[in-house]
Amino acid sequence: MKAVVISAPGEIEVTSVPDVSPGPREVVVAVAACGICGTDLHILEGEFAPTLPIVPGHEFAGDVVAVGSEVNEIAVGDRVAVDPSLHCGECYYCRRGRGNLCERWAAIGVSTAGGAAEFAVAPVANCVVLPEAVATADAALIEPLSCAVRGFDVLQPRMGDHFLIYGAGTMGLMMMELAKRAGAASVSMVDLNPSRLETARQLGCTATTASADELDRPRGWDNVIDCTGVVAAIEDGLGRVAPGGTFQQFGVSGEKAVARFSPYRIYNSEIRIVGSMAVLHSFERAAELFAEGVLNPEVMISDRFPLDDYPKALSQFQAGVGRKVQVQP
Ligand SMILES: NC(=O)c1ccc[n+]([C@@H]2O[C@H](COP(=O)([O-])OP(=O)(O)OC[C@H]3O[C@@H](n4cnc5c(N)ncnc54)[C@H](O)[C@@H]3O)[C@@H](O)[C@H]2O)c1
Ligand SMILES: [Zn+2]
Ligand SMILES: [Zn+2]
């Protein structure tokens, strides 16, 4: 079968790899679409852990074309979205219900062959069957949405909260859509890229700006979410949390990045700083939210490339052009 292979840092090719077959509790998915995100770039740059070579792609959905000998709940022909998380279920954190912090954390498309291929293997436990109304390719958005849902689980906003989101890429836009449904009184977006802000406006956010200085909210925001991973944005955002509010680090910074904040303000204004890492029991709910139309796929997905154009799709994502970029094997 045809697949994208990252063989060494910076080295990527679309090539032929051996066909896949399912283990007893696995299925084979003919990939309809696979989204590209920052994690794929990190893998290409040799930053994000795994052993190379790897077939990337952790955001995918497709048609089940083969099932293992002990799979009864999913049949050939079913359409599924795949939760890439491979929590071991046995380690200290898994046993404490924190599988996203698994000591042997692994994921399809990160540690094992992923969805940037004609076919991918997934445990049946990771598959969610799609309802009729959801187009298979669009369902590749469920994985990033499930990360945003995890973000909200940690954030725990209240009705009537004001939100400030840094970064109007796919993740920032998803956070905005969830905030609206979570009863936000307002959602403002900060980005340096005007075309990204244009999409945020189109989707109905309250205000958009290249600098939060231009926004008039002297008390600050109840929830400030970083969806950039950029230190300058993080430091700016930390200073804009309202007393009693929460700052969420959702964007991924370099491991060695350091950001400054005022410990006095954190103490004196009872500010919470929280992280959110990937998916934790949030995939199923993301799939249901998606089926209910929480996202407009026509807006969220800006480009759908053939598999052969994966390297091009990746560089386009890297250049910040468009929104969610997919390949469709
Ligand atoms: N926590 C998780 O589970 C999780 C899951 C998926 C993605 N992420 C991370 O979330 C972040 C956003 O993902 P994405 O796919 O939307 O990425 P993206 O690159 O498409 O969007 C990031 C946006 O931030 C903007 N930006 C950069 N510097 C800025 C600054 N100083 N001020 C304001 N805006 C700035 C960019 O213009 C861009 O529009 C990435 O860091 C990604 O790795 C985290
Ligand atoms: Zn991703
Ligand atoms: Zn574990």
CSV table of C-alpha atoms and ligand atoms in Angstrom, one decimal:
chain,number,residue,atom,x,y,z
A,1,MET,CA,0.0,0.0,0.0
A,2,LYS,CA,1.0,3.6,-0.4
A,3,ALA,CA,2.0,5.5,2.7
A,4,VAL,CA,3.9,8.6,3.9
A,5,VAL,CA,7.1,7.6,5.7
A,6,ILE,CA,9.2,9.9,7.9
A,7,SER,CA,12.5,7.9,7.8
A,8,ALA,CA,14.8,10.4,9.6
A,9,PRO,CA,14.5,14.0,10.8
A,10,GLY,CA,13.6,16.2,7.8
A,11,GLU,CA,13.2,13.2,5.5
A,12,ILE,CA,9.8,12.4,4.2
A,13,GLU,CA,8.5,10.4,1.3
A,14,VAL,CA,5.4,8.9,-0.2
A,15,THR,CA,6.3,5.4,-0.8
A,16,SER,CA,5.2,1.8,-0.9
A,17,VAL,CA,5.0,-0.1,2.4
A,18,PRO,CA,3.8,-3.7,3.3
A,19,ASP,CA,0.0,-4.1,3.6
A,20,VAL,CA,-1.5,-4.2,7.0
A,21,SER,CA,-3.6,-6.8,8.7
A,22,PRO,CA,-5.6,-6.6,11.9
A,23,GLY,CA,-4.8,-8.3,15.2
A,24,PRO,CA,-7.6,-10.2,17.0
A,25,ARG,CA,-9.1,-7.0,18.5
A,26,GLU,CA,-8.1,-4.6,15.7
A,27,VAL,CA,-9.7,-3.3,12.5
A,28,VAL,CA,-8.2,-2.1,9.3
A,29,VAL,CA,-9.4,1.3,8.1
A,30,ALA,CA,-9.3,2.5,4.5
A,31,VAL,CA,-8.4,6.1,5.3
A,32,ALA,CA,-10.8,8.7,3.8
A,33,ALA,CA,-8.9,11.7,5.2
A,34,CYS,CA,-6.0,12.4,7.6
A,35,GLY,CA,-5.5,15.9,9.1
A,36,ILE,CA,-2.1,17.5,9.6
A,37,CYS,CA,-1.2,19.3,12.8
A,38,GLY,CA,1.8,20.7,14.7
A,39,THR,CA,2.7,17.3,16.1
A,40,ASP,CA,3.4,16.0,12.6
A,41,LEU,CA,5.8,18.8,12.1
A,42,HIS,CA,7.5,18.0,15.4
A,43,ILE,CA,7.9,14.4,14.3
A,44,LEU,CA,9.4,15.5,11.0
A,45,GLU,CA,11.8,17.7,12.9
A,46,GLY,CA,12.8,14.8,15.0
A,47,GLU,CA,11.5,16.5,18.2
A,48,PHE,CA,8.5,14.5,19.3
A,49,ALA,CA,10.1,11.3,20.6
A,50,PRO,CA,9.2,8.3,18.6
A,51,THR,CA,11.4,5.8,16.8
A,52,LEU,CA,11.8,6.4,13.1
A,53,PRO,CA,10.8,5.4,10.5
A,54,ILE,CA,7.1,6.2,11.2
A,55,VAL,CA,4.0,6.5,9.1
A,56,PRO,CA,2.5,9.8,10.6
A,57,GLY,CA,-1.1,10.8,10.9
A,58,HIS,CA,-3.1,10.7,14.1
A,59,GLU,CA,-6.2,12.6,12.9
A,60,PHE,CA,-8.1,10.2,10.6
A,61,ALA,CA,-11.3,8.6,9.7
A,62,GLY,CA,-12.3,6.0,7.1
A,63,ASP,CA,-14.1,2.8,6.1
A,64,VAL,CA,-13.5,-0.4,7.9
A,65,VAL,CA,-12.3,-2.9,5.4
A,66,ALA,CA,-11.1,-5.8,7.6
A,67,VAL,CA,-11.8,-6.8,11.2
A,68,GLY,CA,-9.8,-9.1,13.6
A,69,SER,CA,-11.0,-12.6,14.6
A,70,GLU,CA,-12.4,-11.3,18.0
A,71,VAL,CA,-14.1,-8.1,16.8
A,72,ASN,CA,-17.9,-8.3,17.0
A,73,GLU,CA,-18.9,-4.7,17.6
A,74,ILE,CA,-17.7,-3.2,14.3
A,75,ALA,CA,-18.2,-4.7,10.8
A,76,VAL,CA,-16.7,-4.3,7.4
A,77,GLY,CA,-18.3,-1.3,5.8
A,78,ASP,CA,-18.7,0.7,9.0
A,79,ARG,CA,-17.4,4.2,8.9
A,80,VAL,CA,-15.2,5.2,11.9
A,81,ALA,CA,-13.2,8.0,13.4
A,82,VAL,CA,-10.1,6.8,15.3
A,83,ASP,CA,-8.9,7.9,18.7
A,84,PRO,CA,-5.1,7.6,18.3
A,85,SER,CA,-4.4,7.3,22.1
A,86,LEU,CA,-2.7,4.1,23.1
A,87,HIS,CA,-2.7,4.4,26.9
A,88,CYS,CA,-1.2,1.2,28.5
A,89,GLY,CA,-4.0,0.9,31.1
A,90,GLU,CA,-1.5,-0.6,33.6
A,91,CYS,CA,0.9,2.1,34.7
A,92,TYR,CA,0.6,4.4,37.8
A,93,TYR,CA,-1.2,7.2,35.9
A,94,CYS,CA,-3.4,5.0,33.9
A,95,ARG,CA,-4.5,3.3,37.2
A,96,ARG,CA,-5.3,6.8,38.6
A,97,GLY,CA,-7.5,7.6,35.6
A,98,ARG,CA,-5.0,9.8,33.9
A,99,GLY,CA,-4.2,7.8,30.8
A,100,ASN,CA,-3.1,10.9,28.9
A,101,LEU,CA,-0.2,11.1,31.3
A,102,CYS,CA,0.5,7.4,30.7
A,103,GLU,CA,4.1,6.5,31.6
A,104,ARG,CA,4.2,4.5,28.3
A,105,TRP,CA,2.3,7.1,26.4
A,106,ALA,CA,1.9,6.1,22.8
A,107,ALA,CA,-0.4,7.0,19.9
A,108,ILE,CA,-1.3,5.8,16.4
A,109,GLY,CA,0.7,8.0,14.0
A,110,VAL,CA,3.2,9.0,16.7
A,111,SER,CA,4.5,5.7,18.0
A,112,THR,CA,2.8,3.2,15.6
A,113,ALA,CA,1.9,3.5,11.9
A,114,GLY,CA,-0.8,6.2,11.4
A,115,GLY,CA,-3.3,7.4,9.0
A,116,ALA,CA,-1.2,9.1,6.3
A,117,ALA,CA,-1.6,6.0,4.3
A,118,GLU,CA,-4.1,4.1,2.2
A,119,PHE,CA,-4.8,1.8,5.2
A,120,ALA,CA,-4.3,2.0,9.0
A,121,VAL,CA,-4.7,-0.4,11.8
A,122,ALA,CA,-6.6,0.6,15.0
A,123,PRO,CA,-7.8,-1.2,18.1
A,124,VAL,CA,-11.5,-1.7,18.0
A,125,ALA,CA,-11.6,0.2,21.4
A,126,ASN,CA,-10.3,3.3,19.6
A,127,CYS,CA,-13.0,3.4,16.9
A,128,VAL,CA,-16.2,5.4,17.1
A,129,VAL,CA,-18.8,4.5,14.4
A,130,LEU,CA,-20.0,7.6,12.5
A,131,PRO,CA,-23.7,8.4,12.2
A,132,GLU,CA,-25.2,8.7,8.7
A,133,ALA,CA,-25.1,12.5,8.6
A,134,VAL,CA,-21.3,12.8,9.1
A,135,ALA,CA,-19.2,12.8,6.0
A,136,THR,CA,-16.3,10.3,6.6
A,137,ALA,CA,-13.5,12.7,5.5
A,138,ASP,CA,-14.9,15.5,7.7
A,139,ALA,CA,-14.7,13.2,10.7
A,140,ALA,CA,-10.9,13.5,10.8
A,141,LEU,CA,-11.7,16.7,12.7
A,142,ILE,CA,-13.0,14.7,15.6
A,143,GLU,CA,-9.5,14.0,17.0
A,144,PRO,CA,-8.4,17.7,17.3
A,145,LEU,CA,-11.9,18.5,18.6
A,146,SER,CA,-11.4,15.8,21.3
A,147,CYS,CA,-8.2,17.6,22.5
A,148,ALA,CA,-10.2,20.8,22.7
A,149,VAL,CA,-12.9,19.0,24.7
A,150,ARG,CA,-10.2,17.8,27.1
A,151,GLY,CA,-9.2,21.4,27.3
A,152,PHE,CA,-12.6,22.3,28.5
A,153,ASP,CA,-12.8,19.5,31.0
A,154,VAL,CA,-9.7,21.0,32.6
A,155,LEU,CA,-10.8,24.6,32.2
A,156,GLN,CA,-14.2,24.2,33.8
A,157,PRO,CA,-15.6,27.6,32.7
A,158,ARG,CA,-18.8,29.0,34.1
A,159,MET,CA,-21.8,30.4,32.3
A,160,GLY,CA,-21.3,34.1,31.5
A,161,ASP,CA,-17.5,33.9,31.4
A,162,HIS,CA,-15.4,36.1,29.1
A,163,PHE,CA,-12.8,34.2,27.0
A,164,LEU,CA,-9.6,35.5,25.4
A,165,ILE,CA,-8.0,33.0,23.0
A,166,TYR,CA,-4.5,33.5,21.5
A,167,GLY,CA,-4.1,31.8,18.1
A,168,ALA,CA,-6.9,31.5,15.6
A,169,GLY,CA,-5.6,28.3,13.9
A,170,THR,CA,-7.8,25.2,13.9
A,171,MET,CA,-7.4,24.7,17.6
A,172,GLY,CA,-8.2,28.3,18.6
A,173,LEU,CA,-11.2,28.2,16.4
A,174,MET,CA,-12.4,24.9,17.9
A,175,MET,CA,-11.9,26.4,21.4
A,176,MET,CA,-14.0,29.4,20.3
A,177,GLU,CA,-16.8,27.2,19.1
A,178,LEU,CA,-16.8,25.2,22.4
A,179,ALA,CA,-16.7,28.4,24.4
A,180,LYS,CA,-19.8,29.7,22.7
A,181,ARG,CA,-21.6,26.5,23.6
A,182,ALA,CA,-20.2,26.6,27.2
A,183,GLY,CA,-22.1,29.8,27.8
A,184,ALA,CA,-19.4,32.4,27.1
A,185,ALA,CA,-20.5,36.0,27.5
A,186,SER,CA,-17.8,36.9,25.0
A,187,VAL,CA,-15.0,35.3,23.0
A,188,SER,CA,-12.2,37.4,21.7
A,189,MET,CA,-9.4,36.2,19.5
A,190,VAL,CA,-5.8,37.4,19.2
A,191,ASP,CA,-3.7,36.4,16.2
A,192,LEU,CA,-1.0,38.0,14.1
A,193,ASN,CA,-2.3,36.5,10.9
A,194,PRO,CA,-5.1,38.6,9.5
A,195,SER,CA,-6.6,35.8,7.4
A,196,ARG,CA,-6.9,33.7,10.5
A,197,LEU,CA,-8.8,36.5,12.3
A,198,GLU,CA,-11.1,36.8,9.3
A,199,THR,CA,-12.2,33.2,9.7
A,200,ALA,CA,-12.7,33.8,13.5
A,201,ARG,CA,-15.0,36.8,12.6
A,202,GLN,CA,-16.9,34.7,10.0
A,203,LEU,CA,-17.5,32.1,12.7
A,204,GLY,CA,-18.9,34.7,15.0
A,205,CYS,CA,-16.4,35.6,17.7
A,206,THR,CA,-16.9,38.8,19.7
A,207,ALA,CA,-13.7,40.6,18.7
A,208,THR,CA,-10.5,40.0,16.8
A,209,THR,CA,-7.2,41.8,17.2
A,210,ALA,CA,-3.5,41.5,16.6
A,211,SER,CA,-2.9,42.9,20.1
A,212,ALA,CA,-5.1,42.5,23.2
A,213,ASP,CA,-4.2,46.1,24.1
A,214,GLU,CA,-6.9,47.1,21.7
A,215,LEU,CA,-9.6,45.2,23.5
A,216,ASP,CA,-11.5,47.1,26.2
A,217,ARG,CA,-11.8,44.8,29.2
A,218,PRO,CA,-9.9,46.4,32.1
A,219,ARG,CA,-10.8,43.6,34.6
A,220,GLY,CA,-9.3,41.0,32.2
A,221,TRP,CA,-10.8,37.7,31.0
A,222,ASP,CA,-12.1,34.8,33.1
A,223,ASN,CA,-10.5,32.3,30.7
A,224,VAL,CA,-7.4,33.0,28.7
A,225,ILE,CA,-6.4,30.1,26.5
A,226,ASP,CA,-3.1,29.9,24.7
A,227,CYS,CA,-3.4,28.1,21.3
A,228,THR,CA,-0.1,29.3,19.9
A,229,GLY,CA,2.7,27.8,22.0
A,230,VAL,CA,4.5,31.1,21.5
A,231,VAL,CA,6.1,32.5,24.6
A,232,ALA,CA,5.3,36.2,23.7
A,233,ALA,CA,1.6,35.3,23.4
A,234,ILE,CA,1.7,33.2,26.6
A,235,GLU,CA,3.3,36.0,28.6
A,236,ASP,CA,0.9,38.5,27.3
A,237,GLY,CA,-2.1,36.2,28.0
A,238,LEU,CA,-0.9,35.4,31.6
A,239,GLY,CA,-1.1,39.1,32.4
A,240,ARG,CA,-4.7,39.4,31.1
A,241,VAL,CA,-6.4,36.9,33.3
A,242,ALA,CA,-9.1,38.5,35.5
A,243,PRO,CA,-8.9,38.0,39.3
A,244,GLY,CA,-10.3,34.5,40.0
A,245,GLY,CA,-9.7,33.5,36.4
A,246,THR,CA,-7.9,30.7,34.6
A,247,PHE,CA,-5.0,30.6,32.2
A,248,GLN,CA,-4.8,27.5,30.0
A,249,GLN,CA,-1.6,26.3,28.3
A,250,PHE,CA,-3.0,24.4,25.3
A,251,GLY,CA,-0.4,25.4,22.7
A,252,VAL,CA,2.8,23.3,22.6
A,253,SER,CA,6.0,25.2,23.2
A,254,GLY,CA,9.5,23.9,22.8
A,255,GLU,CA,10.5,21.7,25.8
A,256,LYS,CA,13.1,24.3,26.9
A,257,ALA,CA,10.9,27.4,26.5
A,258,VAL,CA,10.4,29.5,29.6
A,259,ALA,CA,7.7,32.1,30.2
A,260,ARG,CA,7.6,34.8,32.8
A,261,PHE,CA,4.6,35.7,35.0
A,262,SER,CA,3.9,37.6,38.2
A,263,PRO,CA,3.7,35.2,41.1
A,264,TYR,CA,2.2,38.1,43.1
A,265,ARG,CA,-0.7,38.3,40.8
A,266,ILE,CA,-1.2,34.6,40.8
A,267,TYR,CA,-1.4,34.6,44.6
A,268,ASN,CA,-3.2,37.9,45.1
A,269,SER,CA,-5.8,37.4,42.4
A,270,GLU,CA,-6.3,33.7,42.9
A,271,ILE,CA,-5.4,32.8,39.3
A,272,ARG,CA,-5.3,29.2,38.1
A,273,ILE,CA,-2.8,28.1,35.5
A,274,VAL,CA,-3.7,24.7,34.0
A,275,GLY,CA,-2.4,22.5,31.2
A,276,SER,CA,-4.3,20.2,28.8
A,277,MET,CA,-2.6,17.3,27.1
A,278,ALA,CA,-4.2,15.5,24.2
A,279,VAL,CA,-7.2,13.3,24.7
A,280,LEU,CA,-8.7,11.9,27.9
A,281,HIS,CA,-12.1,10.2,27.7
A,282,SER,CA,-13.1,13.0,25.4
A,283,PHE,CA,-13.1,11.3,22.0
A,284,GLU,CA,-16.6,9.9,22.3
A,285,ARG,CA,-18.0,13.2,23.4
A,286,ALA,CA,-16.2,15.1,20.6
A,287,ALA,CA,-17.7,12.7,18.1
A,288,GLU,CA,-21.2,13.4,19.4
A,289,LEU,CA,-20.6,17.2,19.4
A,290,PHE,CA,-19.3,16.9,15.9
A,291,ALA,CA,-22.4,15.0,14.8
A,292,GLU,CA,-24.5,17.7,16.3
A,293,GLY,CA,-22.7,20.3,14.1
A,294,VAL,CA,-20.4,22.0,16.6
A,295,LEU,CA,-18.0,22.7,13.8
A,296,ASN,CA,-18.6,23.7,10.2
A,297,PRO,CA,-16.2,21.4,8.3
A,298,GLU,CA,-16.5,23.5,5.1
A,299,VAL,CA,-14.9,26.4,7.1
A,300,MET,CA,-12.5,24.4,9.3
A,301,ILE,CA,-11.0,22.3,6.5
A,302,SER,CA,-9.3,24.6,4.0
A,303,ASP,CA,-7.4,22.1,1.9
A,304,ARG,CA,-7.9,18.5,0.9
A,305,PHE,CA,-4.8,17.2,-0.9
A,306,PRO,CA,-4.2,13.7,-2.4
A,307,LEU,CA,-1.8,11.5,-0.4
A,308,ASP,CA,1.0,12.0,-2.9
A,309,ASP,CA,1.0,15.7,-2.0
A,310,TYR,CA,1.6,15.1,1.8
A,311,PRO,CA,5.0,16.9,1.8
A,312,LYS,CA,3.3,19.9,0.1
A,313,ALA,CA,0.4,19.8,2.5
A,314,LEU,CA,2.8,19.8,5.5
A,315,SER,CA,4.7,22.8,4.2
A,316,GLN,CA,1.5,24.7,3.6
A,317,PHE,CA,0.4,24.0,7.2
A,318,GLN,CA,3.9,25.1,8.4
A,319,ALA,CA,3.5,28.4,6.4
A,320,GLY,CA,0.2,29.1,8.2
A,321,VAL,CA,-1.8,29.2,5.0
A,322,GLY,CA,-5.4,28.0,5.3
A,323,ARG,CA,-6.8,26.2,8.3
A,324,LYS,CA,-7.0,22.4,8.7
A,325,VAL,CA,-5.1,20.8,5.9
A,326,GLN,CA,-6.0,17.2,5.1
A,327,VAL,CA,-4.7,14.5,2.8
A,328,GLN,CA,-7.3,12.1,1.3
A,329,PRO,CA,-5.6,8.8,0.4
B,1,LIG,N1,-2.8,20.5,24.1
B,1,LIG,C1,-3.2,19.6,23.2
B,1,LIG,O1,-3.7,18.6,23.4
B,1,LIG,C2,-3.0,20.1,21.7
B,1,LIG,C3,-3.6,19.4,20.7
B,1,LIG,C4,-3.5,19.9,19.4
B,1,LIG,C5,-2.7,21.0,19.1
B,1,LIG,N2,-2.0,21.6,20.2
B,1,LIG,C6,-1.2,22.8,20.0
B,1,LIG,O2,-2.1,23.9,19.9
B,1,LIG,C7,-1.5,24.9,19.1
B,1,LIG,C8,-2.4,25.4,18.0
B,1,LIG,O3,-2.6,24.4,17.1
B,1,LIG,P1,-3.1,24.8,15.6
B,1,LIG,O4,-3.3,23.6,14.8
B,1,LIG,O5,-4.3,25.7,15.7
B,1,LIG,O6,-1.8,25.6,15.1
B,1,LIG,P2,-1.7,26.8,14.1
B,1,LIG,O7,-0.2,26.9,13.8
B,1,LIG,O8,-2.6,26.5,12.9
B,1,LIG,O9,-2.2,28.1,14.8
B,1,LIG,C9,-1.4,28.8,15.7
B,1,LIG,C10,-1.8,30.3,15.5
B,1,LIG,O10,-1.1,31.1,16.4
B,1,LIG,C11,-0.8,32.3,15.8
B,1,LIG,N3,0.3,33.0,16.5
B,1,LIG,C12,1.6,32.8,16.5
B,1,LIG,N4,2.3,33.6,17.3
B,1,LIG,C13,1.3,34.4,17.9
B,1,LIG,C14,1.4,35.5,18.8
B,1,LIG,N5,2.5,35.9,19.3
B,1,LIG,N6,0.2,36.1,19.1
B,1,LIG,C15,-1.0,35.7,18.6
B,1,LIG,N7,-1.1,34.7,17.8
B,1,LIG,C16,0.1,34.1,17.4
B,1,LIG,C17,-0.4,32.0,14.4
B,1,LIG,O11,-0.6,33.1,13.5
B,1,LIG,C18,-1.5,30.9,14.1
B,1,LIG,O12,-2.6,31.3,13.4
B,1,LIG,C19,-0.2,24.3,18.6
B,1,LIG,O13,0.9,24.7,19.5
B,1,LIG,C20,-0.4,22.8,18.7
B,1,LIG,O14,0.8,22.1,18.8
B,1,LIG,C21,-2.2,21.2,21.5
B,2,ZN,ZN,-3.1,16.7,15.9
B,3,ZN,ZN,-0.2,3.8,31.3
